[in-house]
JSON list of C-alpha atoms in Angstrom, two decimals:
[
{"chain": "A", "resi": 6, "resn": "MET", "atom": "CA", "xyz": [-6.74, 35.03, 13.34]},
{"chain": "A", "resi": 7, "resn": "GLU", "atom": "CA", "xyz": [-9.28, 32.31, 12.62]},
{"chain": "A", "resi": 8, "resn": "ASN", "atom": "CA", "xyz": [-9.97, 33.84, 9.20]},
{"chain": "A", "resi": 9, "resn": "THR", "atom": "CA", "xyz": [-6.24, 33.80, 8.39]},
{"chain": "A", "resi": 10, "resn": "VAL", "atom": "CA", "xyz": [-5.93, 30.11, 9.31]},
{"chain": "A", "resi": 11, "resn": "GLN", "atom": "CA", "xyz": [-9.05, 29.33, 7.28]},
{"chain": "A", "resi": 12, "resn": "GLU", "atom": "CA", "xyz": [-7.62, 31.16, 4.27]},
{"chain": "A", "resi": 13, "resn": "ILE", "atom": "CA", "xyz": [-4.34, 29.23, 4.51]},
{"chain": "A", "resi": 14, "resn": "ILE", "atom": "CA", "xyz": [-6.19, 25.91, 4.68]},
{"chain": "A", "resi": 15, "resn": "GLU", "atom": "CA", "xyz": [-8.39, 26.87, 1.71]},
{"chain": "A", "resi": 16, "resn": "LYS", "atom": "CA", "xyz": [-5.32, 27.81, -0.33]},
{"chain": "A", "resi": 17, "resn": "GLN", "atom": "CA", "xyz": [-3.65, 24.47, 0.50]},
{"chain": "A", "resi": 18, "resn": "VAL", "atom": "CA", "xyz": [-6.79, 22.55, -0.46]},
{"chain": "A", "resi": 19, "resn": "LEU", "atom": "CA", "xyz": [-7.00, 24.47, -3.75]},
{"chain": "A", "resi": 20, "resn": "THR", "atom": "CA", "xyz": [-3.33, 23.78, -4.47]},
{"chain": "A", "resi": 21, "resn": "VAL", "atom": "CA", "xyz": [-3.77, 20.03, -3.90]},
{"chain": "A", "resi": 22, "resn": "ALA", "atom": "CA", "xyz": [-6.98, 19.98, -5.96]},
{"chain": "A", "resi": 23, "resn": "LYS", "atom": "CA", "xyz": [-5.21, 21.78, -8.81]},
{"chain": "A", "resi": 24, "resn": "ALA", "atom": "CA", "xyz": [-2.33, 19.29, -8.76]},
{"chain": "A", "resi": 25, "resn": "VAL", "atom": "CA", "xyz": [-4.76, 16.34, -8.88]},
{"chain": "A", "resi": 26, "resn": "GLU", "atom": "CA", "xyz": [-6.72, 17.99, -11.70]},
{"chain": "A", "resi": 27, "resn": "ASP", "atom": "CA", "xyz": [-3.52, 18.60, -13.69]},
{"chain": "A", "resi": 28, "resn": "LYS", "atom": "CA", "xyz": [-2.49, 14.97, -13.25]},
{"chain": "A", "resi": 29, "resn": "ILE", "atom": "CA", "xyz": [-5.87, 13.73, -14.48]},
{"chain": "A", "resi": 30, "resn": "ASP", "atom": "CA", "xyz": [-5.70, 16.11, -17.46]},
{"chain": "A", "resi": 31, "resn": "ASP", "atom": "CA", "xyz": [-2.27, 14.73, -18.34]},
{"chain": "A", "resi": 32, "resn": "GLU", "atom": "CA", "xyz": [-3.53, 11.14, -18.17]},
{"chain": "A", "resi": 33, "resn": "ILE", "atom": "CA", "xyz": [-6.55, 11.99, -20.36]},
{"chain": "A", "resi": 34, "resn": "ALA", "atom": "CA", "xyz": [-4.27, 13.73, -22.87]},
{"chain": "A", "resi": 35, "resn": "ALA", "atom": "CA", "xyz": [-2.01, 10.68, -22.98]},
{"chain": "A", "resi": 36, "resn": "LEU", "atom": "CA", "xyz": [-4.99, 8.40, -23.64]},
{"chain": "A", "resi": 37, "resn": "GLU", "atom": "CA", "xyz": [-6.26, 10.68, -26.40]},
{"chain": "A", "resi": 38, "resn": "LYS", "atom": "CA", "xyz": [-2.88, 10.46, -28.14]},
{"chain": "A", "resi": 39, "resn": "LEU", "atom": "CA", "xyz": [-3.08, 6.67, -28.38]},
{"chain": "A", "resi": 40, "resn": "ASP", "atom": "CA", "xyz": [-3.81, 5.46, -31.85]},
{"chain": "A", "resi": 41, "resn": "LEU", "atom": "CA", "xyz": [-5.21, 2.07, -32.81]},
{"chain": "A", "resi": 42, "resn": "ASP", "atom": "CA", "xyz": [-1.73, 0.55, -33.05]},
{"chain": "A", "resi": 43, "resn": "ASP", "atom": "CA", "xyz": [-0.94, 1.63, -29.49]},
{"chain": "A", "resi": 44, "resn": "ILE", "atom": "CA", "xyz": [-4.21, 0.17, -28.22]},
{"chain": "A", "resi": 45, "resn": "GLU", "atom": "CA", "xyz": [-3.48, -3.09, -30.03]},
{"chain": "A", "resi": 46, "resn": "VAL", "atom": "CA", "xyz": [-0.02, -3.24, -28.43]},
{"chain": "A", "resi": 47, "resn": "LEU", "atom": "CA", "xyz": [-1.53, -2.70, -24.97]},
{"chain": "A", "resi": 48, "resn": "ARG", "atom": "CA", "xyz": [-4.16, -5.34, -25.66]},
{"chain": "A", "resi": 49, "resn": "GLU", "atom": "CA", "xyz": [-1.54, -7.85, -26.80]},
{"chain": "A", "resi": 50, "resn": "ARG", "atom": "CA", "xyz": [0.60, -7.13, -23.75]},
{"chain": "A", "resi": 51, "resn": "ARG", "atom": "CA", "xyz": [-2.40, -7.71, -21.49]},
{"chain": "A", "resi": 52, "resn": "LEU", "atom": "CA", "xyz": [-3.22, -10.98, -23.25]},
{"chain": "A", "resi": 53, "resn": "GLN", "atom": "CA", "xyz": [0.36, -12.17, -22.77]},
{"chain": "A", "resi": 54, "resn": "GLN", "atom": "CA", "xyz": [0.19, -11.32, -19.07]},
{"chain": "A", "resi": 55, "resn": "MET", "atom": "CA", "xyz": [-3.06, -13.26, -18.73]},
{"chain": "A", "resi": 56, "resn": "LYS", "atom": "CA", "xyz": [-1.55, -16.21, -20.59]},
{"chain": "A", "resi": 57, "resn": "LYS", "atom": "CA", "xyz": [1.50, -16.26, -18.31]},
{"chain": "A", "resi": 58, "resn": "MET", "atom": "CA", "xyz": [-0.70, -16.13, -15.23]},
{"chain": "A", "resi": 59, "resn": "ALA", "atom": "CA", "xyz": [-2.83, -19.00, -16.53]},
{"chain": "A", "resi": 60, "resn": "GLU", "atom": "CA", "xyz": [0.34, -21.03, -17.14]},
{"chain": "A", "resi": 61, "resn": "LYS", "atom": "CA", "xyz": [1.54, -20.25, -13.62]},
{"chain": "A", "resi": 62, "resn": "ARG", "atom": "CA", "xyz": [-1.78, -21.31, -12.09]},
{"chain": "A", "resi": 63, "resn": "SER", "atom": "CA", "xyz": [-1.71, -24.54, -14.09]},
{"chain": "A", "resi": 64, "resn": "ARG", "atom": "CA", "xyz": [1.82, -25.31, -12.88]},
{"chain": "A", "resi": 65, "resn": "TRP", "atom": "CA", "xyz": [0.94, -24.47, -9.27]},
{"chain": "A", "resi": 66, "resn": "ILE", "atom": "CA", "xyz": [-2.07, -26.80, -9.37]},
{"chain": "A", "resi": 67, "resn": "SER", "atom": "CA", "xyz": [0.05, -29.59, -10.84]},
{"chain": "A", "resi": 68, "resn": "LEU", "atom": "CA", "xyz": [2.43, -29.19, -7.88]},
{"chain": "A", "resi": 69, "resn": "GLY", "atom": "CA", "xyz": [-0.39, -29.52, -5.36]},
{"chain": "A", "resi": 70, "resn": "HIS", "atom": "CA", "xyz": [-1.05, -25.85, -4.68]},
{"chain": "A", "resi": 71, "resn": "GLY", "atom": "CA", "xyz": [-4.60, -24.91, -3.71]},
{"chain": "A", "resi": 72, "resn": "GLU", "atom": "CA", "xyz": [-4.84, -27.79, -1.22]},
{"chain": "A", "resi": 73, "resn": "TYR", "atom": "CA", "xyz": [-3.64, -28.21, 2.36]},
{"chain": "A", "resi": 74, "resn": "SER", "atom": "CA", "xyz": [-2.06, -31.63, 2.33]},
{"chain": "A", "resi": 75, "resn": "GLU", "atom": "CA", "xyz": [-0.18, -33.86, 4.75]},
{"chain": "A", "resi": 76, "resn": "ILE", "atom": "CA", "xyz": [3.18, -35.35, 3.80]},
{"chain": "A", "resi": 77, "resn": "PHE", "atom": "CA", "xyz": [4.50, -38.47, 5.45]},
{"chain": "A", "resi": 78, "resn": "SER", "atom": "CA", "xyz": [8.23, -38.48, 4.78]},
{"chain": "A", "resi": 79, "resn": "GLU", "atom": "CA", "xyz": [11.12, -36.08, 5.12]},
{"chain": "A", "resi": 80, "resn": "LYS", "atom": "CA", "xyz": [12.09, -36.90, 1.53]},
{"chain": "A", "resi": 81, "resn": "ASP", "atom": "CA", "xyz": [8.74, -35.50, 0.35]},
{"chain": "A", "resi": 82, "resn": "PHE", "atom": "CA", "xyz": [9.46, -32.30, 2.26]},
{"chain": "A", "resi": 83, "resn": "PHE", "atom": "CA", "xyz": [12.72, -31.70, 0.40]},
{"chain": "A", "resi": 84, "resn": "THR", "atom": "CA", "xyz": [11.08, -32.49, -2.95]},
{"chain": "A", "resi": 85, "resn": "ILE", "atom": "CA", "xyz": [8.30, -29.97, -2.28]},
{"chain": "A", "resi": 86, "resn": "VAL", "atom": "CA", "xyz": [10.50, -27.07, -1.13]},
{"chain": "A", "resi": 87, "resn": "LYS", "atom": "CA", "xyz": [12.68, -27.49, -4.21]},
{"chain": "A", "resi": 88, "resn": "ALA", "atom": "CA", "xyz": [9.66, -27.52, -6.55]},
{"chain": "A", "resi": 89, "resn": "SER", "atom": "CA", "xyz": [7.70, -24.57, -5.10]},
{"chain": "A", "resi": 90, "resn": "ASP", "atom": "CA", "xyz": [9.11, -21.09, -4.50]},
{"chain": "A", "resi": 91, "resn": "ARG", "atom": "CA", "xyz": [6.90, -20.49, -1.46]},
{"chain": "A", "resi": 92, "resn": "VAL", "atom": "CA", "xyz": [5.90, -23.16, 1.05]},
{"chain": "A", "resi": 93, "resn": "VAL", "atom": "CA", "xyz": [4.03, -22.95, 4.36]},
{"chain": "A", "resi": 94, "resn": "CYS", "atom": "CA", "xyz": [4.77, -26.07, 6.45]},
{"chain": "A", "resi": 95, "resn": "HIS", "atom": "CA", "xyz": [2.94, -26.83, 9.69]},
{"chain": "A", "resi": 96, "resn": "PHE", "atom": "CA", "xyz": [4.92, -29.05, 12.07]},
{"chain": "A", "resi": 97, "resn": "TYR", "atom": "CA", "xyz": [2.25, -30.63, 14.24]},
{"chain": "A", "resi": 98, "resn": "ARG", "atom": "CA", "xyz": [1.24, -33.29, 16.73]},
{"chain": "A", "resi": 99, "resn": "GLU", "atom": "CA", "xyz": [-2.22, -34.61, 17.48]},
{"chain": "A", "resi": 100, "resn": "ASN", "atom": "CA", "xyz": [-3.47, -31.91, 19.82]},
{"chain": "A", "resi": 101, "resn": "TRP", "atom": "CA", "xyz": [-6.05, -29.13, 19.90]},
{"chain": "A", "resi": 102, "resn": "PRO", "atom": "CA", "xyz": [-3.75, -26.16, 19.09]},
{"chain": "A", "resi": 103, "resn": "CYS", "atom": "CA", "xyz": [-2.51, -27.93, 15.97]},
{"chain": "A", "resi": 104, "resn": "LYS", "atom": "CA", "xyz": [-6.08, -28.66, 14.88]},
{"chain": "A", "resi": 105, "resn": "VAL", "atom": "CA", "xyz": [-6.80, -24.90, 15.16]},
{"chain": "A", "resi": 106, "resn": "VAL", "atom": "CA", "xyz": [-3.87, -24.20, 12.83]},
{"chain": "A", "resi": 107, "resn": "ASP", "atom": "CA", "xyz": [-5.13, -26.89, 10.43]},
{"chain": "A", "resi": 108, "resn": "LYS", "atom": "CA", "xyz": [-8.50, -25.14, 10.21]},
{"chain": "A", "resi": 109, "resn": "HIS", "atom": "CA", "xyz": [-6.98, -21.79, 9.22]},
{"chain": "A", "resi": 110, "resn": "LEU", "atom": "CA", "xyz": [-4.36, -23.18, 6.82]},
{"chain": "A", "resi": 111, "resn": "SER", "atom": "CA", "xyz": [-7.03, -25.22, 5.02]},
{"chain": "A", "resi": 112, "resn": "ILE", "atom": "CA", "xyz": [-8.83, -21.96, 4.24]},
{"chain": "A", "resi": 113, "resn": "LEU", "atom": "CA", "xyz": [-5.69, -20.04, 3.25]},
{"chain": "A", "resi": 114, "resn": "ALA", "atom": "CA", "xyz": [-4.45, -22.83, 0.96]},
{"chain": "A", "resi": 115, "resn": "LYS", "atom": "CA", "xyz": [-7.51, -22.33, -1.24]},
{"chain": "A", "resi": 116, "resn": "GLN", "atom": "CA", "xyz": [-7.20, -18.54, -1.20]},
{"chain": "A", "resi": 117, "resn": "HIS", "atom": "CA", "xyz": [-3.47, -18.40, -1.96]},
{"chain": "A", "resi": 118, "resn": "ILE", "atom": "CA", "xyz": [-2.79, -20.75, -4.83]},
{"chain": "A", "resi": 119, "resn": "GLU", "atom": "CA", "xyz": [0.63, -19.14, -5.34]},
{"chain": "A", "resi": 120, "resn": "THR", "atom": "CA", "xyz": [1.90, -20.90, -2.19]},
{"chain": "A", "resi": 121, "resn": "ARG", "atom": "CA", "xyz": [2.11, -24.59, -1.27]},
{"chain": "A", "resi": 122, "resn": "PHE", "atom": "CA", "xyz": [0.56, -25.44, 2.12]},
{"chain": "A", "resi": 123, "resn": "ILE", "atom": "CA", "xyz": [1.60, -28.68, 3.82]},
{"chain": "A", "resi": 124, "resn": "LYS", "atom": "CA", "xyz": [1.75, -30.33, 7.24]},
{"chain": "A", "resi": 125, "resn": "ILE", "atom": "CA", "xyz": [4.10, -32.96, 8.66]},
{"chain": "A", "resi": 126, "resn": "GLN", "atom": "CA", "xyz": [4.07, -34.76, 12.00]},
{"chain": "A", "resi": 127, "resn": "ALA", "atom": "CA", "xyz": [7.08, -33.47, 13.91]},
{"chain": "A", "resi": 128, "resn": "GLU", "atom": "CA", "xyz": [7.62, -36.58, 16.04]},
{"chain": "A", "resi": 129, "resn": "LYS", "atom": "CA", "xyz": [7.87, -38.72, 12.92]},
{"chain": "A", "resi": 130, "resn": "SER", "atom": "CA", "xyz": [10.34, -36.30, 11.29]},
{"chain": "A", "resi": 131, "resn": "PRO", "atom": "CA", "xyz": [13.24, -36.22, 13.77]},
{"chain": "A", "resi": 132, "resn": "PHE", "atom": "CA", "xyz": [15.87, -35.14, 11.23]},
{"chain": "A", "resi": 133, "resn": "LEU", "atom": "CA", "xyz": [13.82, -32.16, 10.05]},
{"chain": "A", "resi": 134, "resn": "ALA", "atom": "CA", "xyz": [12.74, -31.20, 13.56]},
{"chain": "A", "resi": 135, "resn": "GLU", "atom": "CA", "xyz": [16.34, -31.15, 14.74]},
{"chain": "A", "resi": 136, "resn": "LYS", "atom": "CA", "xyz": [17.70, -29.41, 11.62]},
{"chain": "A", "resi": 137, "resn": "LEU", "atom": "CA", "xyz": [15.06, -26.66, 11.77]},
{"chain": "A", "resi": 138, "resn": "LYS", "atom": "CA", "xyz": [15.12, -26.48, 15.58]},
{"chain": "A", "resi": 139, "resn": "ILE", "atom": "CA", "xyz": [11.41, -27.28, 15.93]},
{"chain": "A", "resi": 140, "resn": "VAL", "atom": "CA", "xyz": [10.69, -27.36, 19.68]},
{"chain": "A", "resi": 141, "resn": "VAL", "atom": "CA", "xyz": [7.24, -25.83, 20.28]},
{"chain": "A", "resi": 142, "resn": "LEU", "atom": "CA", "xyz": [4.21, -27.29, 18.51]},
{"chain": "A", "resi": 143, "resn": "PRO", "atom": "CA", "xyz": [2.49, -26.01, 16.53]},
{"chain": "A", "resi": 144, "resn": "THR", "atom": "CA", "xyz": [5.28, -24.34, 14.57]},
{"chain": "A", "resi": 145, "resn": "ILE", "atom": "CA", "xyz": [4.67, -23.02, 11.05]},
{"chain": "A", "resi": 146, "resn": "ALA", "atom": "CA", "xyz": [7.82, -22.82, 8.93]},
{"chain": "A", "resi": 147, "resn": "LEU", "atom": "CA", "xyz": [7.69, -20.18, 6.18]},
{"chain": "A", "resi": 148, "resn": "ILE", "atom": "CA", "xyz": [9.92, -21.26, 3.32]},
{"chain": "A", "resi": 149, "resn": "LYS", "atom": "CA", "xyz": [11.05, -19.22, 0.33]},
{"chain": "A", "resi": 150, "resn": "ASN", "atom": "CA", "xyz": [13.36, -20.52, -2.38]},
{"chain": "A", "resi": 151, "resn": "ALA", "atom": "CA", "xyz": [14.19, -23.66, -0.35]},
{"chain": "A", "resi": 152, "resn": "LYS", "atom": "CA", "xyz": [15.18, -21.65, 2.74]},
{"chain": "A", "resi": 153, "resn": "VAL", "atom": "CA", "xyz": [13.25, -21.32, 5.99]},
{"chain": "A", "resi": 154, "resn": "ASP", "atom": "CA", "xyz": [12.87, -17.56, 6.12]},
{"chain": "A", "resi": 155, "resn": "ASP", "atom": "CA", "xyz": [10.64, -17.23, 9.18]},
{"chain": "A", "resi": 156, "resn": "TYR", "atom": "CA", "xyz": [8.61, -19.13, 11.77]},
{"chain": "A", "resi": 157, "resn": "VAL", "atom": "CA", "xyz": [5.28, -18.72, 13.50]},
{"chain": "A", "resi": 158, "resn": "VAL", "atom": "CA", "xyz": [5.83, -20.46, 16.84]},
{"chain": "A", "resi": 159, "resn": "GLY", "atom": "CA", "xyz": [2.76, -21.25, 18.91]},
{"chain": "A", "resi": 160, "resn": "PHE", "atom": "CA", "xyz": [0.16, -18.48, 19.18]},
{"chain": "A", "resi": 161, "resn": "ASN", "atom": "CA", "xyz": [2.25, -15.72, 20.78]},
{"chain": "A", "resi": 162, "resn": "GLU", "atom": "CA", "xyz": [2.21, -13.60, 17.62]},
{"chain": "A", "resi": 163, "resn": "LEU", "atom": "CA", "xyz": [-1.48, -14.27, 17.09]},
{"chain": "A", "resi": 164, "resn": "GLY", "atom": "CA", "xyz": [-2.81, -12.75, 20.28]},
{"chain": "A", "resi": 165, "resn": "GLY", "atom": "CA", "xyz": [-1.69, -15.57, 22.57]},
{"chain": "A", "resi": 166, "resn": "THR", "atom": "CA", "xyz": [-5.02, -17.37, 22.12]},
{"chain": "A", "resi": 167, "resn": "ASP", "atom": "CA", "xyz": [-6.45, -20.13, 19.94]},
{"chain": "A", "resi": 168, "resn": "GLU", "atom": "CA", "xyz": [-9.31, -17.78, 19.00]},
{"chain": "A", "resi": 169, "resn": "PHE", "atom": "CA", "xyz": [-7.29, -15.81, 16.45]},
{"chain": "A", "resi": 170, "resn": "SER", "atom": "CA", "xyz": [-8.89, -15.24, 13.04]},
{"chain": "A", "resi": 171, "resn": "THR", "atom": "CA", "xyz": [-7.83, -16.58, 9.66]},
{"chain": "A", "resi": 172, "resn": "GLU", "atom": "CA", "xyz": [-7.19, -12.96, 8.63]},
{"chain": "A", "resi": 173, "resn": "GLU", "atom": "CA", "xyz": [-4.70, -12.49, 11.49]},
{"chain": "A", "resi": 174, "resn": "LEU", "atom": "CA", "xyz": [-2.71, -15.53, 10.38]},
{"chain": "A", "resi": 175, "resn": "GLU", "atom": "CA", "xyz": [-2.98, -14.38, 6.77]},
{"chain": "A", "resi": 176, "resn": "GLU", "atom": "CA", "xyz": [-1.49, -10.99, 7.69]},
{"chain": "A", "resi": 177, "resn": "ARG", "atom": "CA", "xyz": [1.35, -12.69, 9.57]},
{"chain": "A", "resi": 178, "resn": "LEU", "atom": "CA", "xyz": [2.19, -14.82, 6.51]},
{"chain": "A", "resi": 179, "resn": "ALA", "atom": "CA", "xyz": [2.00, -11.72, 4.32]},
{"chain": "A", "resi": 180, "resn": "ARG", "atom": "CA", "xyz": [4.50, -9.88, 6.51]},
{"chain": "A", "resi": 181, "resn": "ALA", "atom": "CA", "xyz": [6.93, -12.70, 5.80]},
{"chain": "A", "resi": 182, "resn": "GLN", "atom": "CA", "xyz": [6.07, -12.35, 2.08]},
{"chain": "A", "resi": 183, "resn": "VAL", "atom": "CA", "xyz": [5.34, -16.06, 1.80]},
{"chain": "A", "resi": 184, "resn": "ILE", "atom": "CA", "xyz": [1.91, -15.24, 0.31]},
{"chain": "A", "resi": 185, "resn": "HIS", "atom": "CA", "xyz": [0.67, -12.49, -1.97]},
{"chain": "A", "resi": 186, "resn": "PHE", "atom": "CA", "xyz": [-1.85, -10.32, -0.20]},
{"chain": "A", "resi": 187, "resn": "GLU", "atom": "CA", "xyz": [-3.95, -7.32, -1.15]},
{"chain": "A", "resi": 188, "resn": "GLY", "atom": "CA", "xyz": [-2.32, -4.43, 0.65]},
{"chain": "A", "resi": 189, "resn": "GLU", "atom": "CA", "xyz": [0.86, -6.45, 1.04]},
{"chain": "A", "resi": 190, "resn": "SER", "atom": "CA", "xyz": [2.99, -3.33, 0.53]},
{"chain": "A", "resi": 191, "resn": "SER", "atom": "CA", "xyz": [1.77, -2.02, 3.90]},
{"chain": "A", "resi": 192, "resn": "PHE", "atom": "CA", "xyz": [3.48, -4.89, 5.67]},
{"chain": "A", "resi": 193, "resn": "LYS", "atom": "CA", "xyz": [7.16, -4.59, 6.43]},
{"chain": "A", "resi": 194, "resn": "ALA", "atom": "CA", "xyz": [8.84, -7.93, 5.87]},
{"chain": "A", "resi": 195, "resn": "SER", "atom": "CA", "xyz": [11.03, -9.09, 8.71]},
{"chain": "A", "resi": 196, "resn": "LYS", "atom": "CA", "xyz": [14.40, -10.61, 7.95]},
{"chain": "A", "resi": 197, "resn": "PRO", "atom": "CA", "xyz": [15.18, -13.28, 10.51]},
{"chain": "A", "resi": 198, "resn": "GLN", "atom": "CA", "xyz": [17.98, -15.82, 10.11]},
{"chain": "A", "resi": 199, "resn": "THR", "atom": "CA", "xyz": [17.36, -18.18, 7.20]},
{"chain": "A", "resi": 200, "resn": "ARG", "atom": "CA", "xyz": [18.20, -21.83, 7.13]},
{"chain": "A", "resi": 201, "resn": "ASN", "atom": "CA", "xyz": [18.92, -23.62, 3.89]},
{"chain": "A", "resi": 202, "resn": "VAL", "atom": "CA", "xyz": [16.74, -26.71, 3.76]},
{"chain": "A", "resi": 203, "resn": "ARG", "atom": "CA", "xyz": [18.04, -28.24, 0.57]},
{"chain": "A", "resi": 204, "resn": "HIS", "atom": "CA", "xyz": [18.70, -31.91, 1.30]},
{"chain": "A", "resi": 205, "resn": "GLY", "atom": "CA", "xyz": [22.14, -32.55, 2.68]},
{"chain": "A", "resi": 206, "resn": "SER", "atom": "CA", "xyz": [23.04, -28.89, 3.32]},
{"chain": "A", "resi": 207, "resn": "ASN", "atom": "CA", "xyz": [24.17, -27.84, 6.79]},
{"chain": "A", "resi": 208, "resn": "SER", "atom": "CA", "xyz": [24.29, -24.13, 6.04]},
{"chain": "A", "resi": 209, "resn": "HIS", "atom": "CA", "xyz": [22.78, -21.91, 8.77]},
{"chain": "A", "resi": 210, "resn": "ASP", "atom": "CA", "xyz": [24.03, -18.68, 7.30]},
{"chain": "A", "resi": 211, "resn": "SER", "atom": "CA", "xyz": [21.79, -15.69, 6.79]},
{"chain": "A", "resi": 212, "resn": "ASP", "atom": "CA", "xyz": [20.86, -15.09, 3.16]},
{"chain": "A", "resi": 213, "resn": "SER", "atom": "CA", "xyz": [19.24, -12.01, 1.73]},
{"chain": "A", "resi": 214, "resn": "GLU", "atom": "CA", "xyz": [16.47, -12.59, -0.78]}
]
């Protein structure tokens, strides 16, 4: 009986190995068929991709990406969320838990230049706090295309302690797809209610991205 099981397993392994080998052979054959013109086209396409990425990075930096910065008016908030596709906004007060969040967001802002990271004092932003229903501090609003798509409220989702790691917060932001993250496809994005935060809008309807 054991020999039969072993034979079945060996056959399955051989079948998988053969399929992988065939796939590699096909890829090698495709590469061998490329002529100089094809290689030049691929090279040009790659150069264009690199150029576009460089332009994106330059634009992001000009908008303040790459830094974790404080804003001091609600007007600045609306200007920022209209200018940047992805924004992480920390609503804070002067206390220890908020300082813990500051530490982690300062690190992530430098690592994720594709997203704007900001903070605003909740008590000095009564209109925003009421509009976005900010009650618990710290609250991190995750904004995509000028809509609050998700929130990280307090530390409940981060182990319920202020000793969570930067990586844990990074993974939470990645699940909301507000940052690009290596292995991002393994995270299933949640779809909570979105709130439109364009200035003057009172829409609380759910919007799909």
